[in-house]
Amino acid sequence: MKILDLTLNAVIVVSATVLLAYVGLYHFDFGLFTTLPGSIVGFFTRNEVIQYGALGLVIAAPIAKAHVGRAISRKEAERGN
């Protein structure tokens, strides 16, 4: 369960980074996508579905993390008794 919790942390960080890179590029003209090489940025701008996937993960991963955290707490409480 703790590995799943760590994986969800990584998913949150990566998806938030990608989403913020899109927001920075399209609305403010700065951010990660303005510093990366054109071939990498081109991949992300051609496949805009990645933006919506990142948005979905930014929403879904914290919800899943809350459920996993409760399950971990429950298991630790059972072990303590």
Coordinates of C-alpha atoms in Angstrom, one line a residue:
M1 CA 0.0 0.0 0.0
K2 CA 2.8 2.4 0.8
I3 CA 4.3 1.8 -2.7
L4 CA 0.9 2.8 -4.2
D5 CA 1.0 5.9 -2.0
L6 CA 4.4 6.8 -3.3
T7 CA 3.3 6.1 -6.9
L8 CA 0.4 8.4 -6.5
N9 CA 2.7 11.1 -5.2
A10 CA 4.8 10.7 -8.4
V11 CA 1.7 10.8 -10.6
I12 CA 0.6 14.0 -8.9
V13 CA 3.9 15.7 -9.4
V14 CA 4.4 14.7 -13.0
S15 CA 0.8 15.5 -14.1
A16 CA 0.9 18.9 -12.3
T17 CA 4.2 19.7 -14.0
V18 CA 2.8 18.9 -17.4
L19 CA -0.5 20.8 -16.8
L20 CA 1.4 23.9 -15.5
A21 CA 3.7 23.7 -18.5
Y22 CA 0.7 23.8 -20.8
V23 CA -0.9 26.7 -18.9
G24 CA 2.4 28.6 -18.9
L25 CA 2.9 28.1 -22.7
Y26 CA -0.6 28.9 -23.8
H27 CA -1.6 31.7 -21.4
F28 CA 1.6 33.4 -20.1
D29 CA 4.3 32.4 -22.7
F30 CA 6.7 31.2 -20.1
G31 CA 7.4 28.0 -18.2
L32 CA 8.8 24.6 -18.9
F33 CA 7.8 24.3 -22.5
T34 CA 9.5 27.6 -23.4
T35 CA 12.8 26.3 -22.2
L36 CA 12.7 22.8 -23.7
P37 CA 13.9 22.0 -27.2
G38 CA 11.3 22.4 -30.0
S39 CA 11.1 18.7 -30.8
I40 CA 10.0 17.9 -27.3
V41 CA 7.5 20.8 -27.1
G42 CA 6.2 19.8 -30.6
F43 CA 5.3 16.4 -29.3
F44 CA 3.2 17.8 -26.5
T45 CA 1.6 20.6 -28.6
R46 CA 0.6 18.1 -31.3
N47 CA -0.9 15.7 -28.8
E48 CA -3.2 18.0 -26.9
V49 CA -5.0 15.0 -25.3
I50 CA -2.0 14.8 -22.9
Q51 CA -3.1 18.1 -21.5
Y52 CA -6.6 16.7 -20.7
G53 CA -5.1 13.5 -19.3
A54 CA -2.8 15.6 -17.0
L55 CA -5.8 17.6 -15.8
G56 CA -7.8 14.4 -15.1
L57 CA -4.8 12.9 -13.2
V58 CA -4.4 16.1 -11.2
I59 CA -8.0 15.7 -10.1
A60 CA -8.2 11.9 -9.7
A61 CA -4.8 11.2 -8.1
P62 CA -5.4 13.2 -4.9
I63 CA -8.8 11.6 -4.5
A64 CA -7.2 8.1 -4.8
K65 CA -4.4 9.2 -2.5
A66 CA -7.0 10.1 0.2
H67 CA -8.6 6.6 0.0
V68 CA -5.2 4.9 0.0
G69 CA -4.1 7.0 3.0
R70 CA -7.2 6.0 4.9
A71 CA -6.6 2.3 4.1
I72 CA -3.0 2.6 5.3
S73 CA -4.1 4.2 8.5
R74 CA -6.7 1.5 9.0
K75 CA -4.1 -1.2 8.6
E76 CA -1.7 0.5 10.9
A77 CA -4.4 0.8 13.5
E78 CA -5.2 -2.9 13.2
R79 CA -1.5 -3.8 13.7
G80 CA -1.3 -1.6 16.8
N81 CA -4.1 -3.4 18.6

